[in-house]
Tab-separated table of C-alpha atoms in Angstrom:
chain	number	residue	atom	x	y	z
A	13	UNK	CA	-11.354	-33.757	-68.754
A	14	UNK	CA	-11.493	-33.219	-72.544
A	15	UNK	CA	-9.650	-34.892	-75.444
A	16	UNK	CA	-8.912	-33.518	-78.928
A	17	UNK	CA	-12.208	-34.871	-80.317
A	18	UNK	CA	-14.119	-32.962	-77.681
A	19	UNK	CA	-14.977	-36.015	-75.689
A	20	UNK	CA	-15.202	-35.234	-71.981
A	21	UNK	CA	-15.596	-36.875	-68.632
A	22	UNK	CA	-16.706	-35.377	-65.275
A	23	UNK	CA	-15.833	-36.242	-61.688
A	24	UNK	CA	-17.405	-34.401	-58.800
A	25	UNK	CA	-16.568	-34.537	-55.064
A	26	UNK	CA	-17.491	-32.387	-52.056
A	27	UNK	CA	-15.070	-31.167	-49.367
A	28	UNK	CA	-15.850	-29.126	-46.272
A	29	UNK	CA	-13.102	-26.674	-45.324
A	30	UNK	CA	-13.264	-25.582	-41.668
A	31	UNK	CA	-11.492	-22.497	-40.353
A	32	UNK	CA	-8.659	-23.134	-37.878
A	33	UNK	CA	-9.772	-23.355	-34.242
A	34	UNK	CA	-9.778	-20.139	-32.230
A	35	UNK	CA	-7.914	-20.426	-28.965
A	36	UNK	CA	-8.510	-18.010	-26.114
A	37	UNK	CA	-5.621	-15.689	-25.288
A	38	UNK	CA	-3.205	-17.059	-22.724
A	39	UNK	CA	-2.762	-15.035	-19.534
A	40	UNK	CA	-0.519	-15.787	-16.545
A	41	UNK	CA	0.105	-14.122	-13.197
A	42	UNK	CA	3.841	-13.895	-12.525
A	43	UNK	CA	4.373	-11.942	-9.295
A	44	UNK	CA	3.602	-11.505	-6.493
A	45	UNK	CA	2.918	-15.125	-5.634
A	46	UNK	CA	-0.143	-16.104	-3.644
A	47	UNK	CA	-0.189	-15.198	0.078
A	48	UNK	CA	2.607	-12.651	-0.287
A	49	UNK	CA	3.303	-10.415	2.717
A	50	UNK	CA	4.659	-6.931	2.070
A	51	UNK	CA	5.400	-3.886	4.227
A	52	UNK	CA	5.729	-1.559	1.217
A	53	UNK	CA	3.082	1.138	0.546
A	54	UNK	CA	2.427	-0.232	-2.949
A	55	UNK	CA	1.982	-3.542	-4.770
A	56	UNK	CA	3.857	-4.317	-7.980
A	57	UNK	CA	1.875	-6.666	-10.222
A	58	UNK	CA	3.410	-8.578	-13.128
A	59	UNK	CA	1.451	-10.606	-15.684
A	60	UNK	CA	1.999	-11.894	-19.224
A	61	UNK	CA	-0.447	-12.568	-22.043
A	62	UNK	CA	-0.384	-13.812	-25.643
A	63	UNK	CA	-2.804	-14.778	-28.406
A	64	UNK	CA	-1.352	-17.611	-30.449
A	65	UNK	CA	-3.909	-17.019	-33.226
A	66	UNK	CA	-2.532	-13.550	-33.782
A	67	UNK	CA	-5.878	-11.973	-32.879
A	68	UNK	CA	-6.267	-8.565	-31.324
A	69	UNK	CA	-7.143	-9.025	-27.652
A	70	UNK	CA	-7.894	-7.074	-24.481
A	71	UNK	CA	-5.814	-7.648	-21.333
A	72	UNK	CA	-7.123	-6.386	-17.973
A	73	UNK	CA	-5.752	-6.428	-14.419
A	74	UNK	CA	-8.161	-6.330	-11.480
A	75	UNK	CA	-7.758	-5.919	-7.704
A	76	UNK	CA	-9.825	-5.310	-4.586
A	77	UNK	CA	-10.124	-6.017	-0.885
A	78	UNK	CA	-12.791	-8.695	-0.543
A	79	UNK	CA	-12.896	-9.548	-4.250
A	80	UNK	CA	-10.799	-8.404	-7.240
A	81	UNK	CA	-13.580	-6.356	-8.855
A	82	UNK	CA	-11.891	-2.993	-9.526
A	83	UNK	CA	-10.268	-2.424	-12.888
A	84	UNK	CA	-6.642	-1.251	-12.645
A	85	UNK	CA	-5.210	-1.685	-16.124
A	86	UNK	CA	-6.322	-2.473	-19.652
A	87	UNK	CA	-4.568	-2.693	-23.012
A	88	UNK	CA	-5.660	-3.769	-26.479
A	89	UNK	CA	-2.887	-5.296	-28.575
A	90	UNK	CA	-1.686	-8.343	-30.519
A	91	UNK	CA	1.077	-10.783	-29.708
A	92	UNK	CA	2.955	-11.242	-26.463
A	93	UNK	CA	2.939	-8.613	-23.727
A	94	UNK	CA	4.622	-8.497	-20.326
A	95	UNK	CA	2.898	-5.985	-18.051
A	96	UNK	CA	4.193	-4.515	-14.784
A	97	UNK	CA	1.774	-2.291	-12.887
A	98	UNK	CA	2.370	-0.486	-9.573
A	99	UNK	CA	-0.755	-0.331	-7.423
A	100	UNK	CA	-0.641	2.715	-5.122
A	101	UNK	CA	-4.401	3.105	-4.628
A	102	UNK	CA	-7.670	1.495	-5.711
A	103	UNK	CA	-10.528	2.812	-7.826
A	104	UNK	CA	-13.633	3.881	-5.926
A	105	UNK	CA	-15.824	0.923	-5.056
A	106	UNK	CA	-19.466	1.124	-6.175
A	107	UNK	CA	-22.330	0.486	-3.793
A	108	UNK	CA	-21.861	3.455	-1.422
A	109	UNK	CA	-25.314	4.940	-0.858
A	110	UNK	CA	-23.766	8.396	-0.386
A	111	UNK	CA	-22.203	8.424	-3.864
A	112	UNK	CA	-24.107	10.679	-6.256
A	113	UNK	CA	-21.643	10.476	-9.157
A	114	UNK	CA	-18.959	7.939	-10.088
A	115	UNK	CA	-17.116	8.118	-13.407
A	116	UNK	CA	-14.477	5.420	-13.910
A	117	UNK	CA	-13.778	6.878	-17.382
A	118	UNK	CA	-12.756	3.535	-18.894
A	119	UNK	CA	-14.713	3.897	-22.167
A	120	UNK	CA	-16.610	0.730	-21.264
A	121	UNK	CA	-19.045	-0.049	-24.050
A	122	UNK	CA	-20.659	-2.721	-21.863
A	123	UNK	CA	-22.230	0.039	-19.750
A	124	UNK	CA	-22.988	2.376	-22.641
A	125	UNK	CA	-19.840	4.499	-22.723
A	126	UNK	CA	-18.394	5.708	-25.996
A	127	UNK	CA	-17.176	8.734	-27.900
A	128	UNK	CA	-20.027	10.958	-26.691
A	129	UNK	CA	-21.059	9.408	-23.365
A	130	UNK	CA	-19.931	8.708	-19.792
A	131	UNK	CA	-21.994	6.363	-17.632
A	132	UNK	CA	-22.498	7.087	-13.932
A	133	UNK	CA	-21.495	3.946	-12.035
A	134	UNK	CA	-23.004	5.223	-8.758
A	135	UNK	CA	-26.423	4.076	-9.946
A	136	UNK	CA	-27.873	7.597	-9.642
A	137	UNK	CA	-28.102	8.125	-13.399
A	138	UNK	CA	-26.009	11.300	-13.403
A	139	UNK	CA	-24.399	10.544	-16.751
A	140	UNK	CA	-22.318	12.961	-18.817
A	141	UNK	CA	-22.045	13.678	-22.516
A	142	UNK	CA	-20.276	15.902	-25.007
A	143	UNK	CA	-21.696	17.691	-28.019
A	144	UNK	CA	-19.085	18.727	-30.586
A	145	UNK	CA	-20.380	21.882	-32.243
A	146	UNK	CA	-17.813	22.290	-34.963
A	147	UNK	CA	-16.976	25.679	-33.507
A	148	UNK	CA	-14.020	24.627	-31.386
A	149	UNK	CA	-15.969	22.411	-28.922
A	150	UNK	CA	-14.862	18.796	-29.023
A	151	UNK	CA	-15.230	15.620	-27.017
A	152	UNK	CA	-12.340	14.651	-24.724
A	153	UNK	CA	-10.305	11.756	-26.038
A	154	UNK	CA	-10.313	8.359	-24.401
A	155	UNK	CA	-7.041	6.559	-23.692
A	156	UNK	CA	-5.843	3.520	-21.753
A	157	UNK	CA	-3.109	5.298	-19.797
A	158	UNK	CA	-5.226	6.527	-16.905
A	159	UNK	CA	-4.486	6.201	-13.233
A	160	UNK	CA	-6.808	3.196	-13.384
A	161	UNK	CA	-7.246	1.722	-16.877
A	162	UNK	CA	-8.889	4.407	-19.060
A	163	UNK	CA	-9.017	8.175	-18.644
A	164	UNK	CA	-10.217	11.300	-20.445
A	165	UNK	CA	-7.749	13.679	-22.030
A	166	UNK	CA	-8.596	17.387	-22.389
A	167	UNK	CA	-6.764	19.503	-24.965
A	168	UNK	CA	-7.040	22.831	-23.142
A	169	UNK	CA	-8.874	24.619	-25.959
A	170	UNK	CA	-12.420	23.272	-26.085
A	171	UNK	CA	-12.945	19.735	-24.723
A	172	UNK	CA	-15.549	19.225	-21.997
A	173	UNK	CA	-17.940	16.711	-20.491
A	174	UNK	CA	-21.318	18.058	-19.341
A	175	UNK	CA	-23.438	16.333	-16.691
A	176	UNK	CA	-26.952	16.866	-15.372
A	177	UNK	CA	-25.952	16.969	-11.669
A	178	UNK	CA	-26.543	20.112	-9.610
A	179	UNK	CA	-24.328	20.365	-6.510
A	180	UNK	CA	-25.178	23.791	-5.036
A	181	UNK	CA	-25.731	24.024	-1.252
A	182	UNK	CA	-29.483	24.182	-1.822
A	183	UNK	CA	-29.237	20.735	-3.409
A	184	UNK	CA	-26.622	19.225	-1.097
A	185	UNK	CA	-25.498	21.126	2.049
A	186	UNK	CA	-22.329	18.996	2.150
A	187	UNK	CA	-20.428	17.343	-0.681
A	188	UNK	CA	-17.039	15.782	-1.368
A	189	UNK	CA	-15.432	15.823	-4.837
A	190	UNK	CA	-12.593	13.385	-5.566
A	191	UNK	CA	-10.552	12.789	-8.732
A	192	UNK	CA	-7.136	11.864	-10.082
A	193	UNK	CA	-5.535	14.669	-12.114
A	194	UNK	CA	-2.512	14.636	-14.464
A	195	UNK	CA	-1.867	18.150	-15.798
A	196	UNK	CA	-0.094	18.500	-19.132
A	197	UNK	CA	1.047	22.021	-18.327
A	198	UNK	CA	0.685	24.829	-15.838
A	199	UNK	CA	-2.528	26.817	-15.964
A	200	UNK	CA	-2.909	29.888	-18.171
A	201	UNK	CA	-4.609	32.043	-15.604
A	202	UNK	CA	-7.536	30.088	-14.207
A	203	UNK	CA	-8.392	26.726	-15.834
A	204	UNK	CA	-11.492	24.904	-14.578
A	205	UNK	CA	-11.284	21.165	-13.975
A	206	UNK	CA	-14.497	20.182	-12.141
A	207	UNK	CA	-16.952	23.029	-11.641
A	208	UNK	CA	-20.621	23.891	-11.173
A	209	UNK	CA	-20.323	27.643	-11.668
A	210	UNK	CA	-22.879	29.977	-13.220
A	211	UNK	CA	-20.754	33.039	-12.598
A	212	UNK	CA	-20.767	33.349	-8.815
A	213	UNK	CA	-17.628	31.318	-7.906
A	214	UNK	CA	-19.773	28.332	-7.014
A	215	UNK	CA	-18.511	24.902	-6.063
A	216	UNK	CA	-15.574	23.355	-7.894
A	217	UNK	CA	-11.823	23.627	-8.462
A	218	UNK	CA	-9.240	24.150	-11.159
A	219	UNK	CA	-5.671	25.378	-11.707
A	220	UNK	CA	-4.347	28.905	-11.408
A	221	UNK	CA	-0.877	28.983	-12.918
A	222	UNK	CA	1.084	26.394	-10.851
A	223	UNK	CA	-1.369	26.103	-7.958
A	224	UNK	CA	-4.697	24.408	-7.432
A	225	UNK	CA	-7.553	26.894	-7.130
A	226	UNK	CA	-10.786	26.346	-5.191
A	227	UNK	CA	-14.113	28.124	-5.637
A	228	UNK	CA	-15.416	29.278	-2.254
A	229	UNK	CA	-18.659	30.969	-3.265
A	230	UNK	CA	-17.660	34.601	-3.504
A	231	UNK	CA	-14.041	34.306	-4.606
A	232	UNK	CA	-11.189	32.019	-5.590
A	233	UNK	CA	-8.964	30.435	-2.928
A	234	UNK	CA	-5.501	29.143	-3.858
A	235	UNK	CA	-4.337	26.911	-0.972
A	236	UNK	CA	-0.733	27.818	-0.186
A	237	UNK	CA	1.543	24.925	-1.064
A	238	UNK	CA	-1.034	22.995	-3.116
A	239	UNK	CA	1.084	23.074	-6.248
A	240	UNK	CA	0.516	21.011	-9.362
A	241	UNK	CA	3.043	18.506	-10.710
A	242	UNK	CA	3.024	18.453	-14.488
A	243	UNK	CA	2.968	14.958	-15.983
A	244	UNK	CA	2.267	13.177	-12.690
A	245	UNK	CA	-0.951	11.670	-11.364
A	246	UNK	CA	-2.138	13.478	-8.222
A	247	UNK	CA	-5.132	12.713	-6.050
A	248	UNK	CA	-7.315	15.741	-5.378
A	249	UNK	CA	-10.277	15.910	-3.007
A	250	UNK	CA	-12.449	18.878	-2.049
A	251	UNK	CA	-14.802	18.823	0.949
A	252	UNK	CA	-17.528	21.440	1.291
A	253	UNK	CA	-18.722	21.112	4.882
A	254	UNK	CA	-21.141	23.143	6.955
A	255	UNK	CA	-18.360	24.942	8.837
A	256	UNK	CA	-15.274	24.674	6.625
A	257	UNK	CA	-13.946	23.995	3.146
A	258	UNK	CA	-11.008	21.580	3.014
A	259	UNK	CA	-8.837	20.832	0.017
A	260	UNK	CA	-6.706	17.663	-0.114
A	261	UNK	CA	-3.718	17.013	-2.366
A	262	UNK	CA	-2.362	13.453	-2.188
A	263	UNK	CA	-3.910	13.152	1.276
A	264	UNK	CA	-2.508	16.406	2.692
A	265	UNK	CA	-5.208	18.798	3.897
A	266	UNK	CA	-5.560	22.571	3.449
A	267	UNK	CA	-8.275	24.354	5.437
A	268	UNK	CA	-10.056	27.477	4.173
A	269	UNK	CA	-11.338	28.360	7.656
A	270	UNK	CA	-15.066	28.793	7.006
A	271	UNK	CA	-17.836	27.383	4.844
A	272	UNK	CA	-17.844	30.162	2.245
A	273	UNK	CA	-20.844	32.077	0.911
A	274	UNK	CA	-22.725	30.457	-1.972
A	275	UNK	CA	-25.722	31.208	-4.101
A	276	UNK	CA	-28.003	28.652	-5.722
A	277	UNK	CA	-26.077	27.815	-8.894
A	278	UNK	CA	-28.167	26.605	-11.801
A	279	UNK	CA	-25.132	25.239	-13.637
A	280	UNK	CA	-24.629	21.453	-13.390
A	281	UNK	CA	-21.228	19.810	-13.073
A	282	UNK	CA	-18.911	20.499	-16.013
A	283	UNK	CA	-15.617	18.662	-16.473
A	284	UNK	CA	-12.727	20.345	-18.260
A	285	UNK	CA	-13.931	23.952	-18.135
A	286	UNK	CA	-15.577	26.577	-15.916
A	287	UNK	CA	-18.683	27.722	-17.766
A	288	UNK	CA	-19.034	30.722	-15.467
A	289	UNK	CA	-15.542	31.817	-16.444
A	290	UNK	CA	-16.100	31.361	-20.165
A	291	UNK	CA	-13.219	29.704	-22.004
A	292	UNK	CA	-11.169	28.469	-19.048
A	293	UNK	CA	-10.248	25.038	-20.332
A	294	UNK	CA	-8.115	22.412	-18.579
A	295	UNK	CA	-5.237	20.693	-20.382
A	296	UNK	CA	-4.390	17.246	-19.122
A	297	UNK	CA	-5.941	13.936	-18.072
A	298	UNK	CA	-8.628	13.177	-15.515
A	299	UNK	CA	-9.646	9.830	-14.046
A	300	UNK	CA	-11.929	8.350	-11.396
A	301	UNK	CA	-14.228	11.322	-10.705
A	302	UNK	CA	-16.553	10.753	-7.755
A	303	UNK	CA	-18.882	12.986	-5.756
A	304	UNK	CA	-20.495	12.174	-2.376
A	305	UNK	CA	-23.442	13.921	-0.715
A	306	UNK	CA	-21.549	14.238	2.572
A	307	UNK	CA	-18.214	15.347	4.002
A	308	UNK	CA	-15.699	12.526	3.831
A	309	UNK	CA	-13.290	12.262	6.762
A	310	UNK	CA	-9.551	12.754	6.404
A	311	UNK	CA	-9.079	9.013	6.921
A	312	UNK	CA	-11.536	8.192	4.131
A	313	UNK	CA	-9.745	10.529	1.761
A	314	UNK	CA	-6.399	9.018	2.743
A	315	UNK	CA	-7.847	5.655	1.699
A	316	UNK	CA	-8.811	7.083	-1.712
A	317	UNK	CA	-5.275	8.371	-2.278
A	318	UNK	CA	-3.281	5.427	-0.874
A	319	UNK	CA	-3.280	1.727	-0.157
A	320	UNK	CA	-4.107	0.897	3.446
A	321	UNK	CA	-3.094	-2.075	5.549
A	322	UNK	CA	-5.145	-5.104	4.727
A	323	UNK	CA	-5.787	-8.022	2.429
A	324	UNK	CA	-5.827	-7.478	-1.326
A	325	UNK	CA	-6.764	-9.875	-4.101
A	326	UNK	CA	-5.759	-9.580	-7.750
A	327	UNK	CA	-6.355	-11.395	-11.020
A	328	UNK	CA	-6.070	-10.898	-14.791
A	329	UNK	CA	-8.216	-11.755	-17.769
A	330	UNK	CA	-7.740	-11.652	-21.527
A	331	UNK	CA	-10.317	-11.854	-24.314
A	332	UNK	CA	-10.205	-11.726	-28.113
A	333	UNK	CA	-13.960	-10.989	-27.947
A	334	UNK	CA	-14.721	-14.574	-29.008
A	335	UNK	CA	-12.910	-16.592	-26.361
A	336	UNK	CA	-11.413	-15.534	-23.022
A	337	UNK	CA	-9.305	-16.714	-20.124
A	338	UNK	CA	-9.271	-15.568	-16.485
A	339	UNK	CA	-6.509	-16.391	-14.024
A	340	UNK	CA	-6.837	-17.513	-10.448
A	341	UNK	CA	-7.099	-14.862	-7.742
A	342	UNK	CA	-4.026	-14.291	-5.573
A	343	UNK	CA	-3.909	-12.804	-2.089
A	344	UNK	CA	-1.504	-10.147	-0.818
A	345	UNK	CA	-1.185	-9.035	2.811
A	346	UNK	CA	0.019	-5.450	2.734
A	347	UNK	CA	1.837	-3.872	5.672
A	348	UNK	CA	-0.045	-5.950	8.216
A	349	UNK	CA	2.668	-8.096	9.783
A	350	UNK	CA	4.753	-6.249	12.402
A	351	UNK	CA	8.482	-6.812	12.735
A	352	UNK	CA	9.866	-7.382	16.260
A	353	UNK	CA	13.419	-8.133	17.421
A	354	UNK	CA	15.372	-8.380	20.670
A	355	UNK	CA	17.902	-5.603	21.214
A	356	UNK	CA	20.735	-5.097	23.709
A	357	UNK	CA	20.950	-5.559	26.682
A	358	UNK	CA	18.585	-8.559	26.415
A	359	UNK	CA	20.549	-11.623	27.608
A	360	UNK	CA	21.261	-14.326	25.057
A	361	UNK	CA	20.201	-17.888	25.687
A	362	UNK	CA	22.556	-19.387	28.280
A	363	UNK	CA	23.816	-19.015	31.848
A	364	UNK	CA	24.209	-15.585	33.404
A	365	UNK	CA	25.783	-14.608	36.742
A	366	UNK	CA	23.132	-12.125	37.855
A	367	UNK	CA	19.787	-11.927	39.659
A	368	UNK	CA	18.023	-9.653	37.156
A	369	UNK	CA	16.913	-9.706	33.511
A	370	UNK	CA	16.779	-6.634	31.248
A	371	UNK	CA	14.702	-7.090	28.104
A	372	UNK	CA	14.691	-4.601	25.226
A	373	UNK	CA	12.664	-5.109	22.035
A	374	UNK	CA	12.084	-2.941	18.982
A	375	UNK	CA	8.992	-3.297	16.798
A	376	UNK	CA	7.885	-1.669	13.563
A	377	UNK	CA	5.054	-1.919	11.060
A	378	UNK	CA	2.015	-0.026	9.894
A	379	UNK	CA	-0.698	0.413	12.509
A	380	UNK	CA	1.440	-1.081	15.281
A	381	UNK	CA	-0.675	-0.997	18.424
A	382	UNK	CA	0.921	-3.105	21.154
A	383	UNK	CA	4.167	-4.766	22.237
A	384	UNK	CA	4.013	-7.441	24.965
A	385	UNK	CA	7.071	-8.879	26.749
A	386	UNK	CA	6.595	-12.029	28.859
A	387	UNK	CA	8.780	-13.735	31.512
A	388	UNK	CA	8.178	-17.380	32.415
A	389	UNK	CA	9.839	-19.764	34.840
A	390	UNK	CA	9.717	-23.516	34.345
A	391	UNK	CA	6.102	-23.749	35.518
A	392	UNK	CA	4.227	-20.450	35.024
A	393	UNK	CA	4.079	-16.885	33.728
A	394	UNK	CA	6.104	-14.773	36.158
A	395	UNK	CA	5.600	-11.275	34.766
A	396	UNK	CA	4.361	-9.411	31.708
A	397	UNK	CA	4.869	-5.908	30.332
A	398	UNK	CA	2.690	-4.121	27.741
A	399	UNK	CA	3.616	-1.038	25.727
A	400	UNK	CA	2.127	0.861	22.790
A	401	UNK	CA	5.464	2.244	21.624
A	402	UNK	CA	8.839	1.032	20.424
A	403	UNK	CA	11.499	0.430	21.635
A	404	UNK	CA	10.189	-1.174	24.800
A	405	UNK	CA	12.558	-1.778	27.749
A	406	UNK	CA	11.714	-3.639	30.945
A	407	UNK	CA	13.922	-4.534	33.959
A	408	UNK	CA	13.022	-7.405	36.271
A	409	UNK	CA	15.210	-7.418	39.413
A	410	UNK	CA	15.580	-9.591	42.528
A	411	UNK	CA	14.765	-12.761	40.644
A	412	UNK	CA	15.310	-16.166	42.298
A	413	UNK	CA	18.184	-18.083	40.783
A	414	UNK	CA	16.595	-20.482	38.312
A	415	UNK	CA	15.837	-20.900	34.606
A	416	UNK	CA	13.570	-18.366	32.819
A	417	UNK	CA	12.049	-18.057	29.369
A	418	UNK	CA	11.580	-14.691	27.660
A	419	UNK	CA	9.618	-13.862	24.495
A	420	UNK	CA	7.751	-10.886	23.017
A	421	UNK	CA	4.845	-10.204	20.642
A	422	UNK	CA	3.988	-7.228	18.414
A	423	UNK	CA	0.355	-6.653	17.370
A	424	UNK	CA	-1.215	-4.452	14.671
A	425	UNK	CA	-4.698	-2.951	14.582
A	426	UNK	CA	-5.555	-5.314	11.729
A	427	UNK	CA	-5.309	-8.296	14.088
A	428	UNK	CA	-1.915	-9.539	12.871
A	429	UNK	CA	0.903	-10.418	15.240
A	430	UNK	CA	4.563	-11.436	15.155
A	431	UNK	CA	6.399	-13.321	17.918
A	432	UNK	CA	10.081	-13.366	18.729
A	433	UNK	CA	11.914	-16.594	19.375
A	434	UNK	CA	12.012	-17.644	23.034
A	435	UNK	CA	15.279	-17.138	24.886
A	436	UNK	CA	16.196	-19.516	27.739
A	437	UNK	CA	18.060	-17.625	30.461
A	438	UNK	CA	19.503	-19.354	33.528
A	439	UNK	CA	20.492	-17.127	36.437
A	440	UNK	CA	23.435	-18.303	38.550
A	441	UNK	CA	25.928	-16.818	41.055
A	442	UNK	CA	29.566	-17.247	40.058
A	443	UNK	CA	31.808	-19.292	42.351
A	444	UNK	CA	34.105	-17.341	44.698
A	445	UNK	CA	37.837	-17.904	44.830
A	446	UNK	CA	39.728	-17.106	48.037
A	447	UNK	CA	43.485	-17.272	48.458
A	448	UNK	CA	43.980	-18.727	51.951
A	449	UNK	CA	47.680	-19.561	51.903
A	450	UNK	CA	50.263	-18.544	49.388
A	451	UNK	CA	53.939	-19.543	49.643
A	452	UNK	CA	55.785	-18.197	46.693
A	453	UNK	CA	59.565	-18.220	46.235
A	454	UNK	CA	61.375	-14.967	46.687
A	455	UNK	CA	63.722	-14.010	43.868
A	456	UNK	CA	66.705	-15.335	45.840
A	457	UNK	CA	65.066	-18.691	46.742
A	458	UNK	CA	66.322	-21.879	45.230
A	459	UNK	CA	63.610	-24.484	45.659
A	460	UNK	CA	62.117	-27.345	43.781
A	461	UNK	CA	58.587	-27.053	45.217
A	462	UNK	CA	55.851	-24.437	45.508
A	463	UNK	CA	52.837	-24.539	47.815
A	464	UNK	CA	49.571	-22.669	47.083
A	465	UNK	CA	46.322	-23.093	49.006
A	466	UNK	CA	42.953	-21.528	47.971
A	467	UNK	CA	39.239	-21.941	48.749
A	468	UNK	CA	36.514	-22.152	46.057
A	469	UNK	CA	32.842	-21.789	47.094
A	470	UNK	CA	29.685	-22.029	44.957
A	471	UNK	CA	26.487	-21.061	46.792
A	472	UNK	CA	24.295	-22.645	44.078
A	473	UNK	CA	25.725	-26.075	44.827
A	474	UNK	CA	26.815	-26.463	41.208
A	475	UNK	CA	29.709	-28.564	40.018
A	476	UNK	CA	32.704	-26.226	39.759
A	477	UNK	CA	35.672	-26.684	37.464
A	478	UNK	CA	38.954	-25.377	38.926
A	479	UNK	CA	41.829	-24.700	36.548
A	480	UNK	CA	45.338	-24.229	37.938
A	481	UNK	CA	47.976	-22.745	35.693
A	482	UNK	CA	51.652	-22.307	36.581
A	483	UNK	CA	53.780	-20.440	34.122
A	484	UNK	CA	57.134	-18.762	33.932
A	485	UNK	CA	57.659	-15.814	31.679
A	486	UNK	CA	57.732	-17.845	28.513
A	487	UNK	CA	56.478	-21.381	29.139
A	488	UNK	CA	53.469	-23.108	30.660
A	489	UNK	CA	55.014	-25.292	33.349
A	490	UNK	CA	51.891	-26.965	34.787
A	491	UNK	CA	48.128	-27.109	34.283
A	492	UNK	CA	45.447	-29.059	36.129
A	493	UNK	CA	41.647	-29.127	35.961
A	494	UNK	CA	39.755	-30.255	39.041
A	495	UNK	CA	35.986	-30.753	39.210
A	496	UNK	CA	34.394	-30.649	42.637
A	497	UNK	CA	31.039	-30.027	44.291
A	498	UNK	CA	32.448	-29.185	47.732
A	499	UNK	CA	34.498	-26.223	48.958
């Protein structure tokens, strides 16, 4: 501080200013709740996330069978987000010794992926790269709108990935190629998607106009009915076996009829173009490319394209790259619990005047294997019926008159079962009523009394209630209830 005569005084102090604390992004699982059972062929996941610091953060959803270790969804954003994701299939699981290439295409920098590189998650080291030349050759663009998290987008004019993997028959007598494809448009002639062609129609496939096109060694084969759907994710698989070539679209198979005739191609796998064709570029997105060194079965390919019955786990995590949060894991039982119900003419619980029991049950559910109907008396199992189809109808006749218990069970191949409620059915014979003497007034009679004699018999020895009703045309004149155990 200074005065007008230039006198001054000093005061010094030290303060430490700390930045505000950084809180990890919040992430919550909404639905489905833990231990959910569903018979639908898909799982709809819903989660929310937010970063109260306003930081940019990454949200990811994960799922799997034994552990939630397969990435389904990712998004980088700020602020609150409410995500709904429909799971119709799972990414390919690593660890299969027969995998020779596995590209998740998620642009995962943690495993070395980036603008110019794809990392092979099979562990075989068959990575891919792109080399923009400045002469119309560019790298495919990454995005986060793939079938599973990220994907590669090809512009149809010069974007490719090039690998170092040779897949000719001299290298691998049998192979299976699998990928998820989302075409932006119909093909312009032939457009290569995944190929290893040096000019001799070697292994691979693409699009020819509106149809998928397969290389069969000496020519192109367009499976009849294997049409593309523009703007929709489709699962494609191609099996080169020793006796046949089979193309799969969303799990449906198309057989070529023989193994084709191939040379020893020296061209490794190219994604987004057919080098042997020249400039035959694909326009659209590709995700989850995998190649096996064997022929996958139809059931294995169905599993790649769909969710199967079984137990699934899911979780979410969010990170602002400084702090992170991970939710609990939740369990979902998909399509594994059969549904079983009694149908007519199964008797309801109660007394029935008959000496037989008809039981009819209907059961439904994925992988339903067995329906069992059981009949008990008060002490033991009396009879049992097994069926592998629904509905299931059984008739038990000539049964002694007593009380029985009926129930049924439906079983699935995954070891799950559902039981009906137990119905208690008592078989009885109805009492007989015999008119032994009847004295009724003739129309001309004038009398003040009426006599009516009848015999009631119950062979079961039950207590019988007898109701006597006398009426004229308009009024109830007399009513009496009599309970007796003797005729």
